[in-house]
Short mmCIF file of C-alpha atoms in Angstrom, two decimals:
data_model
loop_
_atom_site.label_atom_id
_atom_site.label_comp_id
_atom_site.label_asym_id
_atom_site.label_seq_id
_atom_site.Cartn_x
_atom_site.Cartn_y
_atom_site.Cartn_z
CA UNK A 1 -70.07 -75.10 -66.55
CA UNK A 2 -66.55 -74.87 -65.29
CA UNK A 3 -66.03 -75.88 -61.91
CA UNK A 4 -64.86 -71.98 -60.88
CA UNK A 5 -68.83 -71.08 -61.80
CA UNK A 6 -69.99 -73.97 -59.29
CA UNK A 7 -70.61 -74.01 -55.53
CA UNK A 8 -71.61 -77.20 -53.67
CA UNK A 9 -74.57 -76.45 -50.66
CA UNK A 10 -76.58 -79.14 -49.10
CA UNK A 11 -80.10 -78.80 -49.76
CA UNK A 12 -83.11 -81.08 -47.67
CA UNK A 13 -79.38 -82.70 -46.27
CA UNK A 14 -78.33 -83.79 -49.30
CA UNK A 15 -75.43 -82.45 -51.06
CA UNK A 16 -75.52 -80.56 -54.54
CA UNK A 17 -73.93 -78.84 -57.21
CA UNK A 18 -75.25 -75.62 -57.99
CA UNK A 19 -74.26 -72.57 -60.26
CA UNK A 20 -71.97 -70.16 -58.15
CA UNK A 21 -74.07 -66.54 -57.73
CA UNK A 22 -77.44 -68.14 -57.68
CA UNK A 23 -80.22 -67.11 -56.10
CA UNK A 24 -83.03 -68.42 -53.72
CA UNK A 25 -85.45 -67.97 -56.38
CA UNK A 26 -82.66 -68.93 -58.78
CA UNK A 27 -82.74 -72.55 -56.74
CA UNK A 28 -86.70 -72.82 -56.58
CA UNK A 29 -86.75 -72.46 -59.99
CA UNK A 30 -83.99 -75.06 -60.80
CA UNK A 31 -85.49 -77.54 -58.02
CA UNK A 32 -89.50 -76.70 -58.96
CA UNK A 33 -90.65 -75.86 -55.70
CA UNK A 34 -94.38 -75.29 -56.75
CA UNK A 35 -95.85 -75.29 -53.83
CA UNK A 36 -97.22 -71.28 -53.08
CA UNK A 37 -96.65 -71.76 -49.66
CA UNK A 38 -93.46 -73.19 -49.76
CA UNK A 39 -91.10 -71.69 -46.48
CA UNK A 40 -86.93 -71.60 -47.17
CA UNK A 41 -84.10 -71.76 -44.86
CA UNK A 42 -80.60 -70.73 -45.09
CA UNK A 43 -78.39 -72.08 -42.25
CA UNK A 44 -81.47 -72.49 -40.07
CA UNK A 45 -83.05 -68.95 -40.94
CA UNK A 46 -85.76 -68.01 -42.86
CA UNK A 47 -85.46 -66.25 -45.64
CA UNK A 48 -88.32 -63.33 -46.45
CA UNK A 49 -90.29 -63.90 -49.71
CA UNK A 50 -89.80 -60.61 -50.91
CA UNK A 51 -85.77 -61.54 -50.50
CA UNK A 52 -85.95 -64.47 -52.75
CA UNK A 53 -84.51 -62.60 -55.67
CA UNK A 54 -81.84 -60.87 -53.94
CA UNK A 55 -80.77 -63.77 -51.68
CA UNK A 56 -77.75 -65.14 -53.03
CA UNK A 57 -76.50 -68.71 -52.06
CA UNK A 58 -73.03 -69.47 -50.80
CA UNK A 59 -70.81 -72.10 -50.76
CA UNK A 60 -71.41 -74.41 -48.26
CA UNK A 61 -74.72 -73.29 -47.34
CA UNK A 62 -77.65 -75.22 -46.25
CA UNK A 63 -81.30 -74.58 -47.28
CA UNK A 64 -83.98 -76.58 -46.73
CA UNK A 65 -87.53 -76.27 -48.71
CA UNK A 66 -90.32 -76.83 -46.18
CA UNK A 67 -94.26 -76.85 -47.25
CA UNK A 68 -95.85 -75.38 -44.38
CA UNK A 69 -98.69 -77.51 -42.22
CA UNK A 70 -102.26 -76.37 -42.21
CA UNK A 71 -104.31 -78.93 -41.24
CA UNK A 72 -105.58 -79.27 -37.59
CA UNK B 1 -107.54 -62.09 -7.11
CA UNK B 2 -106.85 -63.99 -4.52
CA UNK B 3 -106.64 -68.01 -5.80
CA UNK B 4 -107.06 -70.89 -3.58
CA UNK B 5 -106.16 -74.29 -4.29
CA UNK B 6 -108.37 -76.89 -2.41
CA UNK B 7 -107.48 -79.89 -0.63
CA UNK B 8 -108.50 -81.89 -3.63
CA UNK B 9 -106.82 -80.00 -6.23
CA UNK B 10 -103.48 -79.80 -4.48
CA UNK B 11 -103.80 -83.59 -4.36
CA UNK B 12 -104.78 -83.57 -7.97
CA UNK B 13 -101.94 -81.25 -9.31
CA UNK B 14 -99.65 -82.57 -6.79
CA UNK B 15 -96.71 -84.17 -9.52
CA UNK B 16 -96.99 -80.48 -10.96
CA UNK B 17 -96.54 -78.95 -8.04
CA UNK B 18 -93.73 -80.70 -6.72
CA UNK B 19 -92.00 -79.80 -9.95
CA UNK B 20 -89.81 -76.59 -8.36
CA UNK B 21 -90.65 -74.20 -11.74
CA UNK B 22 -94.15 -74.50 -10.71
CA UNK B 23 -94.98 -75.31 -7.60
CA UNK B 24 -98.13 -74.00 -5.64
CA UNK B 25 -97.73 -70.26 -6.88
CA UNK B 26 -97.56 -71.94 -9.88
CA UNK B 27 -100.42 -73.84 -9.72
CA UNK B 28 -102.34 -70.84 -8.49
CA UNK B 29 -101.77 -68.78 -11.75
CA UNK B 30 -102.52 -71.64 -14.08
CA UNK B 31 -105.84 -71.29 -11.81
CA UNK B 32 -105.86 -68.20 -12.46
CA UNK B 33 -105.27 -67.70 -16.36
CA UNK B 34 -107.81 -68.13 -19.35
CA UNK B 35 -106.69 -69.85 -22.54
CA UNK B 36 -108.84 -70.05 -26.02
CA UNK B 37 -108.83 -72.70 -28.20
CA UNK B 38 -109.69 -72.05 -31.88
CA UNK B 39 -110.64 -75.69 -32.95
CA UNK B 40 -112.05 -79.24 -31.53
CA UNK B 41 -110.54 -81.28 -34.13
CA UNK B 42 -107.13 -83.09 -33.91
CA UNK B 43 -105.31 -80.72 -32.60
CA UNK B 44 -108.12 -78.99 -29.93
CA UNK B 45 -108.52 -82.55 -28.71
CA UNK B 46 -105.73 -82.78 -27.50
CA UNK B 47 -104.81 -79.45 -26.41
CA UNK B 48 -108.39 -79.16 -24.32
CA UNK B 49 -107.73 -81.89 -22.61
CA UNK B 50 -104.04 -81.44 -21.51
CA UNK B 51 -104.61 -77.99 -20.44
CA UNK B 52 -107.89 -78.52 -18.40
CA UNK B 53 -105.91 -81.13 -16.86
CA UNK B 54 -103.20 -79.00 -16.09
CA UNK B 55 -105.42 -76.71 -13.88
CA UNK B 56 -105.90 -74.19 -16.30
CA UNK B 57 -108.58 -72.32 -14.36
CA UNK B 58 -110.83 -71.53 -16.88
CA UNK B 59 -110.75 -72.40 -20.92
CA UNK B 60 -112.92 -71.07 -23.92
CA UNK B 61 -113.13 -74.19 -27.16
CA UNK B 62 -114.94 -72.84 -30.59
CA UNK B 63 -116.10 -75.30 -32.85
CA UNK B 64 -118.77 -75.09 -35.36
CA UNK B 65 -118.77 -79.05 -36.88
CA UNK B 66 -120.44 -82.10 -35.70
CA UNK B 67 -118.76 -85.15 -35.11
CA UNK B 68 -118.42 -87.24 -38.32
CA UNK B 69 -117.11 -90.41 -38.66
CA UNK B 70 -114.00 -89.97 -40.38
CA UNK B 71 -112.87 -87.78 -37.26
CA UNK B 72 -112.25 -90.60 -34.99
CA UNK B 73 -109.15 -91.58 -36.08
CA UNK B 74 -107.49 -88.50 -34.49
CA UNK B 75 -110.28 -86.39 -32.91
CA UNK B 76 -109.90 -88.69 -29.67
CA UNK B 77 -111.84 -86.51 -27.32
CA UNK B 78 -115.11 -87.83 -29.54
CA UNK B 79 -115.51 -91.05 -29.11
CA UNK B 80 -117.72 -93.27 -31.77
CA UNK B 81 -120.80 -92.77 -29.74
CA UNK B 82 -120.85 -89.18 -30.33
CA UNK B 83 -121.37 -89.06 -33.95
CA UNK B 84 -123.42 -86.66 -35.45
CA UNK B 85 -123.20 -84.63 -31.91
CA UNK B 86 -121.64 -80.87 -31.95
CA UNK B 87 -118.26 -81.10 -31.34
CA UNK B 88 -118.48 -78.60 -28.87
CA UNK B 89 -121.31 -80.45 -26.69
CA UNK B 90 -118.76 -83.74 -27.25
CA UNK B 91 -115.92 -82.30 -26.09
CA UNK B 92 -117.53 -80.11 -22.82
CA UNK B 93 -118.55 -83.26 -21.81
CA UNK B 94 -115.43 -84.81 -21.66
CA UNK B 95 -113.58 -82.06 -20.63
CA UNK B 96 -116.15 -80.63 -17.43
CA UNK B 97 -115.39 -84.86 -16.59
CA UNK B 98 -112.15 -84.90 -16.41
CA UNK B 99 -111.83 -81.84 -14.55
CA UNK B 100 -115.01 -80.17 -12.88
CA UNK B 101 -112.19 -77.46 -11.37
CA UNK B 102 -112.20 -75.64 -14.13
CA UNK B 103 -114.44 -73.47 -15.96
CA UNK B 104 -115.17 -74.65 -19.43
CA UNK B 105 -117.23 -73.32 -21.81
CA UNK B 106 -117.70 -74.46 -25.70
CA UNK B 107 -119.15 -72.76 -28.36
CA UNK B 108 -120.71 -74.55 -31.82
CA UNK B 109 -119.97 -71.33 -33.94
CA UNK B 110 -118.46 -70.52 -37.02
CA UNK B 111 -115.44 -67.95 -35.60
CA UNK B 112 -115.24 -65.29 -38.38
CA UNK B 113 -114.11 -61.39 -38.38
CA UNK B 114 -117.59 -60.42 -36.38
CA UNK B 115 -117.29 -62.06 -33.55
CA UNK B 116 -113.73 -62.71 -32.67
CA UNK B 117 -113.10 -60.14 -30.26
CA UNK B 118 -116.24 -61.03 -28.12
CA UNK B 119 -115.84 -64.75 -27.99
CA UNK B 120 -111.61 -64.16 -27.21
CA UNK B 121 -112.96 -61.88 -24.70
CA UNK B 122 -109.91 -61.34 -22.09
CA UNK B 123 -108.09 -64.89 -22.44
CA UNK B 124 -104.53 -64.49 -21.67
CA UNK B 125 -103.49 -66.67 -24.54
CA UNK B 126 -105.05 -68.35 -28.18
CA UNK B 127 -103.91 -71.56 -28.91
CA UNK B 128 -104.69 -72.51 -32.42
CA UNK B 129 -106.20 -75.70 -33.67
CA UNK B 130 -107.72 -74.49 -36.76
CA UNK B 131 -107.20 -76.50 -39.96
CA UNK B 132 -107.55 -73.17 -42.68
CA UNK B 133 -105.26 -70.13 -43.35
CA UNK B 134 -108.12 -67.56 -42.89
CA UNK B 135 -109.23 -68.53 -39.02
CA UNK B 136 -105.52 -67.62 -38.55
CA UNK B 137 -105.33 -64.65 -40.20
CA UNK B 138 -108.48 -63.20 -38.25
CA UNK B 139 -106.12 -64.77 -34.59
CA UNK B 140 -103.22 -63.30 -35.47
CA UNK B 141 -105.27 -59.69 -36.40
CA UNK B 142 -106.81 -60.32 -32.81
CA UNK B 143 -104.00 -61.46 -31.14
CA UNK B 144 -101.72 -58.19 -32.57
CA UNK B 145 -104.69 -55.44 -31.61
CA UNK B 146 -105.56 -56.89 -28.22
CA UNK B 147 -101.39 -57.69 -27.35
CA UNK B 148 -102.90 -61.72 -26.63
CA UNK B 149 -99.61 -64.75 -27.67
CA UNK B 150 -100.73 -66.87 -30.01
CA UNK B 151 -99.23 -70.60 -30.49
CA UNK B 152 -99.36 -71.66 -33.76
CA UNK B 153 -99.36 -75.86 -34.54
CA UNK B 154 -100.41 -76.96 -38.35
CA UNK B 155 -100.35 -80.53 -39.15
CA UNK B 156 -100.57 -82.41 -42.45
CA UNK B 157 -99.51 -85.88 -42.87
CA UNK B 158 -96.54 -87.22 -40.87
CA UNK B 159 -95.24 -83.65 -39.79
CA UNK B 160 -96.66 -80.65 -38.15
CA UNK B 161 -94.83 -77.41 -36.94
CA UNK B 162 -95.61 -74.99 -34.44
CA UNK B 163 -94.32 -71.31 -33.08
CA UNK B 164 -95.40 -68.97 -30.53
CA UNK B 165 -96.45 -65.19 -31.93
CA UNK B 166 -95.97 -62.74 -29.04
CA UNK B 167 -97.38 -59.75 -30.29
CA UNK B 168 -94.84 -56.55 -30.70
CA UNK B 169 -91.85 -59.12 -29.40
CA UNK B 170 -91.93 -62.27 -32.31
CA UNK B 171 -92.78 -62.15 -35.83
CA UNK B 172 -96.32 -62.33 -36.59
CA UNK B 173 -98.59 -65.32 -38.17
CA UNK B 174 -98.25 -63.15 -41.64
CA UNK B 175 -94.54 -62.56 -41.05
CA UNK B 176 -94.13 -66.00 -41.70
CA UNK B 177 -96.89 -66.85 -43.90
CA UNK B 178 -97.29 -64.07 -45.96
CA UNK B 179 -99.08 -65.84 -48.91
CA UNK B 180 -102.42 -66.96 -50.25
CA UNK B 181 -102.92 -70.63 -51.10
CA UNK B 182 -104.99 -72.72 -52.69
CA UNK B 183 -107.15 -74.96 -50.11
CA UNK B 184 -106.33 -78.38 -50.65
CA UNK B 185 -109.59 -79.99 -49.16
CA UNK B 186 -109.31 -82.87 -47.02
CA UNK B 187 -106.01 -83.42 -46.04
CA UNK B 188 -104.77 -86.65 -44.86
CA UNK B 189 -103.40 -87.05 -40.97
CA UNK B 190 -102.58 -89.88 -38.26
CA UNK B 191 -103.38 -89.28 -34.79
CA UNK B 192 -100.44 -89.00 -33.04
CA UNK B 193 -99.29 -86.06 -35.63
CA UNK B 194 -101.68 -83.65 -33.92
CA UNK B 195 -100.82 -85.34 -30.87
CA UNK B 196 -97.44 -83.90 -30.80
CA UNK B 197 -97.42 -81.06 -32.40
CA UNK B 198 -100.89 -80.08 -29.59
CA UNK B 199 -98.79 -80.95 -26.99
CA UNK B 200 -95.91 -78.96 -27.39
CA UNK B 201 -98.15 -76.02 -27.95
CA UNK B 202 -99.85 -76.71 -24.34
CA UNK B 203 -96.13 -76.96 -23.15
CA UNK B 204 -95.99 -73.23 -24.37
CA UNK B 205 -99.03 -72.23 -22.85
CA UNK B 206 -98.30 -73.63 -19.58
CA UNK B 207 -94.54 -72.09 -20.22
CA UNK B 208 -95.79 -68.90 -21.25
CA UNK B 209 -98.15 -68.91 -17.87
CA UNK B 210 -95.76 -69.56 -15.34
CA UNK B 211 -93.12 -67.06 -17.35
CA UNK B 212 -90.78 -70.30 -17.57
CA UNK B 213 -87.88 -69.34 -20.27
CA UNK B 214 -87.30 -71.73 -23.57
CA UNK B 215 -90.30 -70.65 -24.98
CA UNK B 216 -90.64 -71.00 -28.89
CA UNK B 217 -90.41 -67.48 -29.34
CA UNK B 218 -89.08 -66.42 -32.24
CA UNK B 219 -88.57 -70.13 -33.23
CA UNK B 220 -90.48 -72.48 -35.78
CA UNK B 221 -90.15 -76.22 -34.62
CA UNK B 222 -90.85 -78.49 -37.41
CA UNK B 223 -91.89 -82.25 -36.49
CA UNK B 224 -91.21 -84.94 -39.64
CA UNK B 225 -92.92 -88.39 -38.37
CA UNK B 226 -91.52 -89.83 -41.22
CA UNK B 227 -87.33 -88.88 -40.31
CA UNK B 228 -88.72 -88.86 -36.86
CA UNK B 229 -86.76 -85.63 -36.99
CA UNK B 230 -87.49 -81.77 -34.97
CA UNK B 231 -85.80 -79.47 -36.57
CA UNK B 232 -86.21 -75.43 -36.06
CA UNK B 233 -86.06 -72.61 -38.09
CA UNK B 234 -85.28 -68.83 -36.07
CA UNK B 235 -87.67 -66.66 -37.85
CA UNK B 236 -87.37 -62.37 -37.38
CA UNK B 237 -90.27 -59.99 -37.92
CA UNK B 238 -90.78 -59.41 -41.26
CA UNK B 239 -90.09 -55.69 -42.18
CA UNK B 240 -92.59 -55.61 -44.99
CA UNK B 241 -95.13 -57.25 -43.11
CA UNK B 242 -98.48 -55.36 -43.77
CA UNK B 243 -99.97 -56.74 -40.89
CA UNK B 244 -97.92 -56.64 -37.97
CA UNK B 245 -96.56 -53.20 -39.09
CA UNK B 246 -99.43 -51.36 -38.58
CA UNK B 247 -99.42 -52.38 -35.37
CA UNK B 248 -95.63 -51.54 -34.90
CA UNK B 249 -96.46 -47.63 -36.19
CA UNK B 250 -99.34 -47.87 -33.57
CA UNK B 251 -102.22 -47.34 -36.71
#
């Protein structure tokens, strides 16, 4: 992959090299996020399930994958 | 209604009081207000107790389980000599102790779709200290149709988060968690995780009482133990939410 098709984002604070265009589903695929319930931010917002396909990633961005807490 | 503090609880509430947010008027409508609990486990154990010490005039617990031994490591409002007692007899005992100002009442019942709305009644606010995804689902339904907040707190582990759902203002509980998942079964969780995350959502109660700004409205606070990091995520209704959205067309 040349470097033009790469962008670098930090994901869970650490930085990585992804492929430029991708999406949020693109990146839970590529990072195998199984969990069902698993919640994403970009830059601190949350990103809509149904918006996974469509969301694309930018350089610089941060996402974080967070499985959600439901115990009591 | 007209609220009057006595003598003894202005002495008791006096280092709330004397905070300038809240002082007596303050105090008066904490008096005043009714708050549910969904839950007597680690999270209702603590949340009972802070807001019945707060002043909270009058507070509603639900819990259907007895006390069981592997509890005690978190559950501290039972105490080793109340196992195999309802939770609900455990914790009324505790709680009508530590304040008899306040009117408590606990109920060992399984909360389901049937008799939500009766047992919520007309509390102001739910706080949620359920361990499942489908208690929720049935507080969030209630909270939307009868316009009641509900604060969120889920714990597993070392982390918990929690939120505030202000019906027809925030996102809903199925805005944000608009999936099914697979129960887990016992999950594993040290005391002071529901500890936390219990306390801030009393902070929001009391905050949401007194109409103090700051609230988490429209905000998920997420607690990792093990970064000893809080981190927040600013969550928006969900357009294509088919719970909340009802509500929004008025159906």
């Amino acid at each position: 992959m040349a470097a033009r098709d790469k962008i670098e984002v930090v994901i869970n604070g650490v930085r990585e090299v992804v492929p430029k265009d991708i999406t949020i589903a693109g990146l839970i695929e590529i990072y195998n996020e199984r969990d069902g319930g698993l919640i994403v931010e970009q830059n601190n917002r949350y990103v809509f399930p149904q918006r996974y396909g469509s969301t694309i990633v930018k350089q610089g961005d941060r996402i974080e994958f967070i499985n959600p807490d439901f115990g009591g | 209604m007209n609220v009057i503090l006595t003598k003894e609880e202005l002495e008791r509430y006096k280092r709330q009081i004397i905070i300038p947010s809240i002082g007596k008027d303050g105090q008066e409508k904490l008096k005043k207000s009714k708050v549910f609990v969904a839950g007597f486990g680690g999270l209702g154990s603590i949340s009972a107790q802070y807001l019945v010490a707060a002043g909270v005039g009058s507070i509603k617990v639900i819990d259907k389980d007895v006390v069981d031994i592997s509890n005690l490591n978190r559950q501290i409002i039972h105490w080793t000599c109340d196992l195999g007692k309802k939770k609900a007899e455990s914790g009324l005992y505790k709680l009508k102790n530590l304040n008899p100002h306040c009117n408590i009442e606990a109920i060992s019942v399984e909360l389901d779709e049937t008799n939500v709305y009766g047992i919520i009644g007309d509390s102001h606010i739910i706080v949620d200290a359920t361990d499942n995804l489908e208690t929720r689902r049935v507080l969030n339904r209630v909270s939307l149709e009868k316009s009641i907040p509900f604060i969120y707190g889920g714990v597993d582990g070392f982390s918990g988060m929690v939120t505030t759902f202000v019906p027809h203002e925030t996102p809903c509980f199925d805005c944000l968690f608009p999936f099914d998942i697979k129960k887990k079964g016992a999950i594993g969780v040290v005391g002071p995780t529901p500890g936390i995350i219990a306390s801030i959502q009393v902070m929001e109660a009391i905050k949401l009482i007194l109409g103090i700004e700051g609230t988490l409205k429209g905000r998920l606070l997420y607690f990792s133990g093990i970064d000893m990091l809080f981190r927040e995520v600013k969550v928006e209704k969900n357009p294509e939410c088919p719970v909340c959205s009802r509500y929004r067309a008025g159906l």
